[in-house]
Coordinates of C-alpha atoms in Angstrom, one line a residue:
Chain A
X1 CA 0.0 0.0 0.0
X2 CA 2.6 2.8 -0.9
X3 CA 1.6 4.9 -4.1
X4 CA -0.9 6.6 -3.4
X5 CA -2.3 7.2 -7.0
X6 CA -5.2 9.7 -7.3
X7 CA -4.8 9.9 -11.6
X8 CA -8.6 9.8 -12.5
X9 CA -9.3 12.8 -9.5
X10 CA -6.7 14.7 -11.2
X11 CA -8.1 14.7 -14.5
X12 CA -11.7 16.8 -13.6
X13 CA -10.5 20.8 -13.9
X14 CA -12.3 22.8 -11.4
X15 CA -15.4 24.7 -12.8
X16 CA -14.5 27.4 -10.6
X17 CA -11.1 28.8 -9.5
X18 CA -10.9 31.6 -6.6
X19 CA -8.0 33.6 -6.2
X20 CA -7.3 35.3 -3.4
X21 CA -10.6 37.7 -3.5
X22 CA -11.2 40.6 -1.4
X23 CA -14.0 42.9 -1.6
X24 CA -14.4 45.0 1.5
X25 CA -16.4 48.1 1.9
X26 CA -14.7 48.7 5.5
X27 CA -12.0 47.3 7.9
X28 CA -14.0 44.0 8.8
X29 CA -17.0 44.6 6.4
X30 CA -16.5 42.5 3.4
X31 CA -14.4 39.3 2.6
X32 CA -10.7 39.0 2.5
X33 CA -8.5 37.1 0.3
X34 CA -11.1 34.1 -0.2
X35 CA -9.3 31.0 -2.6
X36 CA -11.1 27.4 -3.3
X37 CA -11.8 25.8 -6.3
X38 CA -15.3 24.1 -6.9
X39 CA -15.7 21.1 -9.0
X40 CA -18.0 20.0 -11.5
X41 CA -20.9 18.3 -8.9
X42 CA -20.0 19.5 -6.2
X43 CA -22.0 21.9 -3.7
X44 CA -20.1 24.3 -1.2
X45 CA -22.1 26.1 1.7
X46 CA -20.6 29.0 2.8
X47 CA -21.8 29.4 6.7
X48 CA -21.1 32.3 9.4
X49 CA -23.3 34.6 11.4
X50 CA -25.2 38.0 10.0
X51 CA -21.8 39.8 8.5
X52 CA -19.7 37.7 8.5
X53 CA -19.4 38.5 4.9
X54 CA -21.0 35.5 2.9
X55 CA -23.4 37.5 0.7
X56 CA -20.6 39.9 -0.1
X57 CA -18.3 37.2 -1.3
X58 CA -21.4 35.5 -3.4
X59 CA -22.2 38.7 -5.2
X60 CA -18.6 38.9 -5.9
X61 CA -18.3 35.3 -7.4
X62 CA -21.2 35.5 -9.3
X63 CA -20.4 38.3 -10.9
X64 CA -22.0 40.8 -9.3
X65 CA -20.1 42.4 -7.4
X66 CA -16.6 43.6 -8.5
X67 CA -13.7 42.7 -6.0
X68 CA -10.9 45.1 -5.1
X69 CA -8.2 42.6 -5.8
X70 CA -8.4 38.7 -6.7
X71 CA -9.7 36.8 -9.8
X72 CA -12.3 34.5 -10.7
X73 CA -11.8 32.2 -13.3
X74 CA -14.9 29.9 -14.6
X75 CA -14.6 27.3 -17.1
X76 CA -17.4 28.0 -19.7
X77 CA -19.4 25.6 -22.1
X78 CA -19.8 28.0 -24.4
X79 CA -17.0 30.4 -23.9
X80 CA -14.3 28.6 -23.0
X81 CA -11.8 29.7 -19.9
X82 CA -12.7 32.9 -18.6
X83 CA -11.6 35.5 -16.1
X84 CA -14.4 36.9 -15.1
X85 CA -14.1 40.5 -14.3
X86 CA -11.4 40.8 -16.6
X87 CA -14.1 40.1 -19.5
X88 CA -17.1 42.6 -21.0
X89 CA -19.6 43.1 -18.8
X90 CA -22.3 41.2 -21.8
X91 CA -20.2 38.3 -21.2
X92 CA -21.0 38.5 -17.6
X93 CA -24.9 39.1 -18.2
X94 CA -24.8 35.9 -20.7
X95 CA -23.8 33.8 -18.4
X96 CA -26.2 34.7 -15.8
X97 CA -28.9 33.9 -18.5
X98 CA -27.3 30.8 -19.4
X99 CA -25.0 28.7 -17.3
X100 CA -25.6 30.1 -13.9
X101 CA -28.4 30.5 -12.1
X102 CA -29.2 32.9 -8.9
X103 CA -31.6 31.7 -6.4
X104 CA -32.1 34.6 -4.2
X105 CA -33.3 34.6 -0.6
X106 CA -36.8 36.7 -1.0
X107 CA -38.2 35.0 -4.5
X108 CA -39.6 38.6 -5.2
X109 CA -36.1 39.5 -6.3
X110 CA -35.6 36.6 -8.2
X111 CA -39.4 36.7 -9.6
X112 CA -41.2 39.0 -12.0
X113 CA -44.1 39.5 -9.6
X114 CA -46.3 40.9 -11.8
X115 CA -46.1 38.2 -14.8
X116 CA -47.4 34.6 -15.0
X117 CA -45.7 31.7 -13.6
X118 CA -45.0 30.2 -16.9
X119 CA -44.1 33.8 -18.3
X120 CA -41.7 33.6 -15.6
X121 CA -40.2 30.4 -16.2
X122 CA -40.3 31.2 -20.4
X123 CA -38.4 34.3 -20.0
X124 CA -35.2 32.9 -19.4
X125 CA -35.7 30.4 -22.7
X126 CA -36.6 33.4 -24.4
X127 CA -33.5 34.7 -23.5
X128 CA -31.1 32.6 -24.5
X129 CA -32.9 32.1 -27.8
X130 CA -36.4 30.0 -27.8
X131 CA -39.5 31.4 -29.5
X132 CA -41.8 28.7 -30.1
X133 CA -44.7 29.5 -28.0
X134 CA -45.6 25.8 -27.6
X135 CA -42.6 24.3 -26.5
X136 CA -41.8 27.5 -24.0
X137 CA -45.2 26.5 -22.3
X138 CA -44.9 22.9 -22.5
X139 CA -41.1 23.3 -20.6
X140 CA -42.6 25.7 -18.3
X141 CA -45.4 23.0 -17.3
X142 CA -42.9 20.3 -16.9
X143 CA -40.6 22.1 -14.8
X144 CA -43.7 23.5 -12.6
X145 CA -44.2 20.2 -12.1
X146 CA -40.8 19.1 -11.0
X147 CA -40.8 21.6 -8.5
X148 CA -44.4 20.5 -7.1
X149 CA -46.5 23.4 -8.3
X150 CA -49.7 22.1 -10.0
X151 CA -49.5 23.0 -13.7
X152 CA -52.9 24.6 -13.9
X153 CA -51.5 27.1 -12.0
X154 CA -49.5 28.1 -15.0
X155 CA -51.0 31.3 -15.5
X156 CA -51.4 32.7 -12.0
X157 CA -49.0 34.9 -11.0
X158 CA -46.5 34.8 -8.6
X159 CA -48.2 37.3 -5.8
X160 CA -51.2 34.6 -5.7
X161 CA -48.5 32.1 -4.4
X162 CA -47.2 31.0 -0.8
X163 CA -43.9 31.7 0.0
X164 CA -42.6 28.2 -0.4
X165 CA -44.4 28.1 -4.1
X166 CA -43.1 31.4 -5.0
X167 CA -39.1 29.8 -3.6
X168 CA -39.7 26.9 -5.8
X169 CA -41.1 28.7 -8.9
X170 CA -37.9 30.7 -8.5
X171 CA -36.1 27.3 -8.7
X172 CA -37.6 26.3 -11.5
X173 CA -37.2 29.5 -13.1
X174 CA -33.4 28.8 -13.1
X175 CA -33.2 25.3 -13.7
X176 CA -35.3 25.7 -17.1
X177 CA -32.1 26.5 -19.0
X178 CA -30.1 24.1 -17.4
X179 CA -27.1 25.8 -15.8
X180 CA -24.3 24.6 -14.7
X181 CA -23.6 25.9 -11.9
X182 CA -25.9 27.7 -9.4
X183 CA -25.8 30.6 -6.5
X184 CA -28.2 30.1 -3.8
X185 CA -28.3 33.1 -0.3
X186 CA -30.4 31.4 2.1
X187 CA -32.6 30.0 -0.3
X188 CA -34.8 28.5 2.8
X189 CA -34.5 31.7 4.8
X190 CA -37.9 32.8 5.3
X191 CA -39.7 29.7 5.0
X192 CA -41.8 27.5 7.8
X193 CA -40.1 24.7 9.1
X194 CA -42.3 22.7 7.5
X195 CA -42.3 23.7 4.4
X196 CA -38.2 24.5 4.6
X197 CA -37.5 20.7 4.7
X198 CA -39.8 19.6 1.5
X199 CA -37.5 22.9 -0.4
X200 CA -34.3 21.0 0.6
X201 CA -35.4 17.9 0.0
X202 CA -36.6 18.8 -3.3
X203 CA -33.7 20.7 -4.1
X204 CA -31.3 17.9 -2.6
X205 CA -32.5 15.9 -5.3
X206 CA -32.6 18.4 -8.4
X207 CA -28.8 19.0 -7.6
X208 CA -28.2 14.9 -7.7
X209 CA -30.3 14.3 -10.6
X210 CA -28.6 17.1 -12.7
X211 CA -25.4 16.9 -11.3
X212 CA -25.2 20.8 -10.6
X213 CA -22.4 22.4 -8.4
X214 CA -23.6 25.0 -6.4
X215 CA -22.4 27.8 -3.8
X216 CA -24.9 27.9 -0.9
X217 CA -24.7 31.1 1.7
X218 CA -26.6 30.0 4.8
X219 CA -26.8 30.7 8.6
X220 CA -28.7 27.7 9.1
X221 CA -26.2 24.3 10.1
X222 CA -28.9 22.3 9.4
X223 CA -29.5 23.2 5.8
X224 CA -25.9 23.4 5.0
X225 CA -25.6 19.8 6.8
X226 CA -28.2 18.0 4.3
X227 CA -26.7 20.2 1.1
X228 CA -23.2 20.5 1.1
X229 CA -20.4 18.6 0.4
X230 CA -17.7 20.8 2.1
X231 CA -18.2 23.9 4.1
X232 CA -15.8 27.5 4.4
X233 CA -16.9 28.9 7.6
X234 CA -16.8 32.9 7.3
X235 CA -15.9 35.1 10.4
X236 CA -15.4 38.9 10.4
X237 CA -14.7 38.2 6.4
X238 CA -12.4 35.8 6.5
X239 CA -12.6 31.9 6.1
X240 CA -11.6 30.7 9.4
X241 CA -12.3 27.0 8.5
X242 CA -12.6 24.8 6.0
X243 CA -13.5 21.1 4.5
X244 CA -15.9 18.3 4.3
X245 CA -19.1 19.0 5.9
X246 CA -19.6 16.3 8.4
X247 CA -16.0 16.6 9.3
X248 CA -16.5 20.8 10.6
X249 CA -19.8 20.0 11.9
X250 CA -18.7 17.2 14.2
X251 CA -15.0 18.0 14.8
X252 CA -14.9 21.4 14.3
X253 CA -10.9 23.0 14.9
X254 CA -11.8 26.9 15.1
X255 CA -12.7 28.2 18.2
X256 CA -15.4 30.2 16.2
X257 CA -16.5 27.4 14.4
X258 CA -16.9 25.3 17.8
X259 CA -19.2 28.3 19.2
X260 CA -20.9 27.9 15.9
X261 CA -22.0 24.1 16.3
X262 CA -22.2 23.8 20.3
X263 CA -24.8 27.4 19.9
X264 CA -27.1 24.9 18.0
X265 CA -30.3 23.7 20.5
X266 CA -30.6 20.0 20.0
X267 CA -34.4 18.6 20.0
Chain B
X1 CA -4.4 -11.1 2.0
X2 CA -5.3 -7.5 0.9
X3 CA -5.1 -5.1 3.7
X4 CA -8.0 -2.8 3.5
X5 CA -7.3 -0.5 5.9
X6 CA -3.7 0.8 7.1
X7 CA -3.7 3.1 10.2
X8 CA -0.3 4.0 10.9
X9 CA 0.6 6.1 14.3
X10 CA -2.1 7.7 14.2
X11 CA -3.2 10.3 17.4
X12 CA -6.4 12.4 18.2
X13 CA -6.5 15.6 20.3
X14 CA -9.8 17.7 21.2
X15 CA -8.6 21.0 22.2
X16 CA -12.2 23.0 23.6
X17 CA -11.4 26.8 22.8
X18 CA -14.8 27.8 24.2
X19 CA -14.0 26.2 27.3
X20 CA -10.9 27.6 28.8
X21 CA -9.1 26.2 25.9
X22 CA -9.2 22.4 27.3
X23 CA -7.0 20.2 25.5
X24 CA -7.0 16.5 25.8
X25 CA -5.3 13.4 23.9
X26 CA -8.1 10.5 23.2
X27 CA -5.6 8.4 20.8
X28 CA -2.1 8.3 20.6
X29 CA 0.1 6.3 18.6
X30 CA -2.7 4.0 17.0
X31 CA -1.6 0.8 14.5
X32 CA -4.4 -0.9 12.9
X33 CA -4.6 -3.2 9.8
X34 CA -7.6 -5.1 8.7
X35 CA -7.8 -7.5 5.6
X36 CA -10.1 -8.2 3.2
X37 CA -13.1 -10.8 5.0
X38 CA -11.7 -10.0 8.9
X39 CA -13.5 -8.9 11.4
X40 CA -12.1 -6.4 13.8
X41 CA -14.1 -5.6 17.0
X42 CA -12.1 -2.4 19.2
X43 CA -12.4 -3.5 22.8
X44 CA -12.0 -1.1 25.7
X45 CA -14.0 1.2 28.5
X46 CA -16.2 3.5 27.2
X47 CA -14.8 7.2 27.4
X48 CA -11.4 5.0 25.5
X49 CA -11.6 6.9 22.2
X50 CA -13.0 3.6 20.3
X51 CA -15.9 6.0 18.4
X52 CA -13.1 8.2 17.6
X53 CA -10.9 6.0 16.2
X54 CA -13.8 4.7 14.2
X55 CA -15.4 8.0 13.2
X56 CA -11.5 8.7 11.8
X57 CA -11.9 6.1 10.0
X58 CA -14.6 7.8 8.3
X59 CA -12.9 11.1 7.6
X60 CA -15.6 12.0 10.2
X61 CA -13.0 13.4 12.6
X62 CA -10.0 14.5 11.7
X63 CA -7.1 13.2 13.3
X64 CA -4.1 15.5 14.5
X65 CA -1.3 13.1 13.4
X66 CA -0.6 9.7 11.6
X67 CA -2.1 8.2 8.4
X68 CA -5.0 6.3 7.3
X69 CA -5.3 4.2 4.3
X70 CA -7.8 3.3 2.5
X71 CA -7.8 0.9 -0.3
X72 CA -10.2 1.7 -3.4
X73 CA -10.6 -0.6 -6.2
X74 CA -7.0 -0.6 -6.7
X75 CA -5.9 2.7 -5.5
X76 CA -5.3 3.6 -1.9
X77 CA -6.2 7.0 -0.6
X78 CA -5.1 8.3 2.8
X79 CA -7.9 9.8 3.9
X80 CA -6.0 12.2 6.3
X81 CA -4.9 14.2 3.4
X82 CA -7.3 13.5 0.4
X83 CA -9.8 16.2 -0.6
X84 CA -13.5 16.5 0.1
X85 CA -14.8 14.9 -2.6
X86 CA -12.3 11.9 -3.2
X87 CA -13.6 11.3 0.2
X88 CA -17.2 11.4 -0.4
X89 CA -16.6 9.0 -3.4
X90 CA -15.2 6.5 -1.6
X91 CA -18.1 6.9 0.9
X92 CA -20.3 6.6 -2.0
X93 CA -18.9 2.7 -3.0
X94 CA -16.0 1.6 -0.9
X95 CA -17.0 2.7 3.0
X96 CA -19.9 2.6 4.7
X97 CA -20.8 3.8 8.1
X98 CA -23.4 2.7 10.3
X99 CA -24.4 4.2 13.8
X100 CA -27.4 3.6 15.8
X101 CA -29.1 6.7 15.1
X102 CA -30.9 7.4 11.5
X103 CA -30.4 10.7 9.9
X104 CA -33.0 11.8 7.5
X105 CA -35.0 14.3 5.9
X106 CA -39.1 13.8 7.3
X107 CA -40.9 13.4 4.3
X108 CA -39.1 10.7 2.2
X109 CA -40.5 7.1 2.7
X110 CA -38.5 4.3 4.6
X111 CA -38.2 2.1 1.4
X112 CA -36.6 5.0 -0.4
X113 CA -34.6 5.6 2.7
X114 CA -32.9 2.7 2.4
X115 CA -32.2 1.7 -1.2
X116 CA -30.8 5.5 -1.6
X117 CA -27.3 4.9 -1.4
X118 CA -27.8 1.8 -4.1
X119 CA -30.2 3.9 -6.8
X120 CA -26.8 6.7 -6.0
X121 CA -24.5 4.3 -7.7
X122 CA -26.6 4.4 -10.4
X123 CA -28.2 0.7 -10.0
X124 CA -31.4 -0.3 -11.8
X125 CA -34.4 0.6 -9.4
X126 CA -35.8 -2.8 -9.7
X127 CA -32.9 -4.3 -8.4
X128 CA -32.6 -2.0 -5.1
X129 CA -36.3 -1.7 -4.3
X130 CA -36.0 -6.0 -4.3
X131 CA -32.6 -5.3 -2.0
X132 CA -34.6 -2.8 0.3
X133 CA -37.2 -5.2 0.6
X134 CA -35.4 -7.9 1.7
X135 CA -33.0 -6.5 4.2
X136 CA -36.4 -4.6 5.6
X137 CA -38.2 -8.0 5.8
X138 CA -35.0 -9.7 7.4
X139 CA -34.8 -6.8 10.3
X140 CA -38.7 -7.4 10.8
X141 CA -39.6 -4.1 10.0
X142 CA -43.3 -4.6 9.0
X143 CA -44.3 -4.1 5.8
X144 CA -46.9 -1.7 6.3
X145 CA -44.4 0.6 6.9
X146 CA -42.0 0.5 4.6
X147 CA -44.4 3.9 2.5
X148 CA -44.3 5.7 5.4
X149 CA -41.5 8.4 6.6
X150 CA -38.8 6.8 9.7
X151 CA -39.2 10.3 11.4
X152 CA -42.0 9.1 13.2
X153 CA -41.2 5.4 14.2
X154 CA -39.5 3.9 17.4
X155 CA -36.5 4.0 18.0
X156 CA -35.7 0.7 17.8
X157 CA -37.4 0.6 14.5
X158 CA -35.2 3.2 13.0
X159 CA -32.6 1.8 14.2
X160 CA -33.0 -1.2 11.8
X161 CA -34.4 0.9 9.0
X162 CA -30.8 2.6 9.5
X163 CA -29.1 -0.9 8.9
X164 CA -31.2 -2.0 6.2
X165 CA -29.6 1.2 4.9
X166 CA -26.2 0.6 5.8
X167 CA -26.2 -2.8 4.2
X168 CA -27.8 -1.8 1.1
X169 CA -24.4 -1.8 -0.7
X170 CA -22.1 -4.0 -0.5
X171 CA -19.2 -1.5 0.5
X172 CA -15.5 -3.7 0.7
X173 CA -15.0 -1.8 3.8
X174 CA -17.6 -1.4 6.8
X175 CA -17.8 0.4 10.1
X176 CA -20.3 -0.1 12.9
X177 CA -20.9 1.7 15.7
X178 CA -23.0 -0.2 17.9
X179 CA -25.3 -0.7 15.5
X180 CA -27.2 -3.7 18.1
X181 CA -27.7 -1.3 20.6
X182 CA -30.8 -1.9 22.4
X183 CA -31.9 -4.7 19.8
X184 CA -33.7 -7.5 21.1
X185 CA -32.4 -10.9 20.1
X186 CA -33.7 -12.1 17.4
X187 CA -33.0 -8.7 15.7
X188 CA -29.7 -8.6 17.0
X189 CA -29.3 -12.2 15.5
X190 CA -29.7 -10.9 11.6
X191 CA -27.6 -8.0 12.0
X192 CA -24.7 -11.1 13.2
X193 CA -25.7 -13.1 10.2
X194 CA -25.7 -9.9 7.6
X195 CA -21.8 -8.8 8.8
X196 CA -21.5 -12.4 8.1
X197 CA -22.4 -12.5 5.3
X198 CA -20.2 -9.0 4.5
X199 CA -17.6 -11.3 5.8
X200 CA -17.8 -14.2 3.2
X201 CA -17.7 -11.6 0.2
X202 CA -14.4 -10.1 1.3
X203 CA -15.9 -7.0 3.3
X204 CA -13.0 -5.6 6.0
X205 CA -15.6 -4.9 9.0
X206 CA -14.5 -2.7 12.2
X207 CA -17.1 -2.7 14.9
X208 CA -17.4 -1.6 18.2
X209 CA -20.7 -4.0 19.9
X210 CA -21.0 -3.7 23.5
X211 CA -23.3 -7.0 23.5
X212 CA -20.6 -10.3 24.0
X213 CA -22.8 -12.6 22.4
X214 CA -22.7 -10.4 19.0
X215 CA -19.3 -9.8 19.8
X216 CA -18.5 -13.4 19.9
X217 CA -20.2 -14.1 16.9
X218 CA -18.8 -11.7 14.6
X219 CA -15.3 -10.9 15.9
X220 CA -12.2 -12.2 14.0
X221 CA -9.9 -10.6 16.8
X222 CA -10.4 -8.2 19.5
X223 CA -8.0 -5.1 19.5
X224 CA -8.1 -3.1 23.1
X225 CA -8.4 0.3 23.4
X226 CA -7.3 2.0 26.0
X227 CA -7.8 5.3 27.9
X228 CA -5.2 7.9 28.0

């Protein structure tokens, strides 16, 4: 048992390579020289308290957001290897339409309130090019579907919904155009309990099924527990720990991160 | 003999920063090889560091010194050092884990419970609903059941739900933490039969059972592990 060959795990390129990003908007407020790489698959939940910088570093890695110093380089489909804010800004926005998707905390800001539920959904295969009228609806009822919203509610709108169907219309909003890699901020966040664990269990299995990698900012252990495959734990803008999930959440090294998990009640 | 498992000086501190910075050594200087169809049970008082050792082996904890290797197919991966997800593959077909306590999200149905980890691998559906079905129906888990969600059974039935899970794939390397805890007899019985039968095909089984009899029946040799 000497050689410890890894070859075929050193074949996959990362879809996503941080570099040393920092984006701070004061001494403390902001993220500090952040590097991981994410692979194709995989899903990374960035945890930490209220300001502890996670949204600030997910607006800045999905291009949202332009960092002070650092790179982001994403492997593209279409476009081949890219440095992201290095690129045009239309680059950026393509992307967003078509390879990425955003899942945002309040759906409102991820929704067009005011438009159907399948308008919603159609828009994005709009954007990257559909225009049969037919097949836009017919997607948009099969993906209404596979996020458990019945499909005669196709042309309600969003503002007749409950919060947890307006979350996973959102969902299904992105997933239409099958991205490849997705940006969630605590996409359970204002949810019920009850209805928060039918969302992760739904979207536990969209990620498997389609084999997405995905960024996940929560506060909540729990979610980022069932989700993710490795964890950074933010603190004051800087990752403080990092690795596979199970492994921080049960043997966690960081004095922060052990006030993290032992502040958790147990029921 | 293939040695699945190669723990080499291997040592475990917990150092509690939130409480006065309490630092203390659970294992030090641990050597452990297990081959291909043996069974090794770890022996010792509780409070000895025998879950730790075991949740190590697991990647679950990480340990402050020493190596562990795994073997993979025909690779071997030191699971001190190896990334996330070379880990969770190997959790995905090579180690399984299985504790008394069942894990799982409320509304997903005890059948699909258990043949997750096989449909994961990418096995015909068929195939693992028959497998779920059969390991349930061995651990006497009553059929009626098996469409309902664990969250809200005994304990001691999820506790054999969580077996039938554990034993849904045939992983060439097992750990169990007292996974006949509290199981009466008879149950306690199949659980000796299945690592058995994970015996005959080549499995490398650690365990930690606190019952003798199951210890007995199942344990190739006995290593002691003892409080610092």
């Amino acid at each position: 048992m000497s050689n410890t060959a890894q070859t075929p795990w050193q074949d996959i390129e990362p879809l996503l390579s941080v570099q040393q990003l920092s984006k701070f908007y004061a001494p403390g407020k902001g993220c500090g020289d952040v590097s991981f790489d994410l692979y194709p698959g995989e899903v990374l939940g960035i945890v930490g308290e209220s300001g502890s910088g996670k949204s600030t570093l997910l607006n800045s890695l999905s291009a949202r957001l332009a960092p002070d110093a650092g790179k982001v380089i994403y492997r593209s489909e279409q476009f081949g290897e890219l440095d992201l804010y290095a690129g045009e800004e239309s680059l950026r926005r393509q992307l967003m339409r078509s390879e990425w998707g955003i899942v945002h905390q309040h759906a409102a800001d991820g929704l067009r309130m005011n438009v159907s539920a399948g308008a919603n959904i159609g828009e994005r295969l709009m954007a990257i090019g559909e225009r049969h009228y037919g097949d836009i609806r017919a997607r948009a009822e099969q993906w209404l579907q596979a996020v458990e919203i019945d499909s005669n509610r196709i042309d309600d709108k969003p503002a007749q919904f409950s919060g947890g169907m307006q979350q996973r219309l959102q969902i299904a909003r992105n997933l239409v155009t099958h991205p490849r890699l997705i940006f969630m901020d605590e996409p359970t966040g204002g949810l019920d309990v009850s209805v928060q664990a039918r969302l992760l269990d739904l979207l536990r299995t969209l990620v498997a099924q389609l084999g997405l990698s995905v960024i996940i900012v929560t506060h909540d252990l729990a979610v980022a527990r069932l989700l993710a495959h490795r964890l950074m734990v933010m603190r004051r803008g800087e990752v403080v720990e990092s690795g596979l999930t199970d492994q921080v959440l049960d043997d966690p090294q960081h004095p922060y991160t052990q006030l993290l998990v032992s502040s958790i009640l147990q029921n | 003999m293939t040695i699945m498992i190669d723990v080499r000086g291997v040592e475990k501190s917990f150092t509690l920063h939130n409480q006065g910075g309490a630092s203390f050594s659970v294992l030090e200087g641990v050597q452990l090889q297990v081959v291909a169809g043996e069974c090794v049970v770890l022996h010792g008082q509780s409070g000895a560091g025998k879950s730790t050792l075991l949740k190590a082996l697991y990647a679950n904890y990480a340990v402050s010194s020493g190596s562990i290797v795994l073997r993979d197919g025909n690779q071997v991966v030191d699971i001190t050092t190896a990334l996330p997800r070379r880990i969770l593959a190997l959790r995905e077909r090579t180690v399984g884990y299985v504790s008394q306590f069942l894990r799982v999200i409320p509304r997903i149905p005890t059948l699909q419970v258990v043949m997750q980890p096989l449909l994961d691998l990418g096995e015909d559906e068929a195939v693992c609903e028959a497998k779920a079905r059969d390991l349930l129906s061995r651990l006497n888990v009553p059929e009626r059941l098996w469409s309902l969600s664990p969250s809200t059974f005994s304990g001691g039935e999820q506790q054999r739900v969580n077996i039938a899970r554990g034993f849904i794939v045939d992983y060439p390397i097992l750990l169990l933490d007292e996974p006949t805890a509290s199981l009466d007899a008879a149950n306690r019985q199949v659980v000796v039969q299945l690592i058995n039968e994970a015996k005959v095909r080549g499995a490398a089984v650690v365990g930690i059972f606190h019952d003798e009899d199951v210890r007995e029946a199942v344990a190739d040799r006995l290593v002691d592990i003892r409080a610092l």
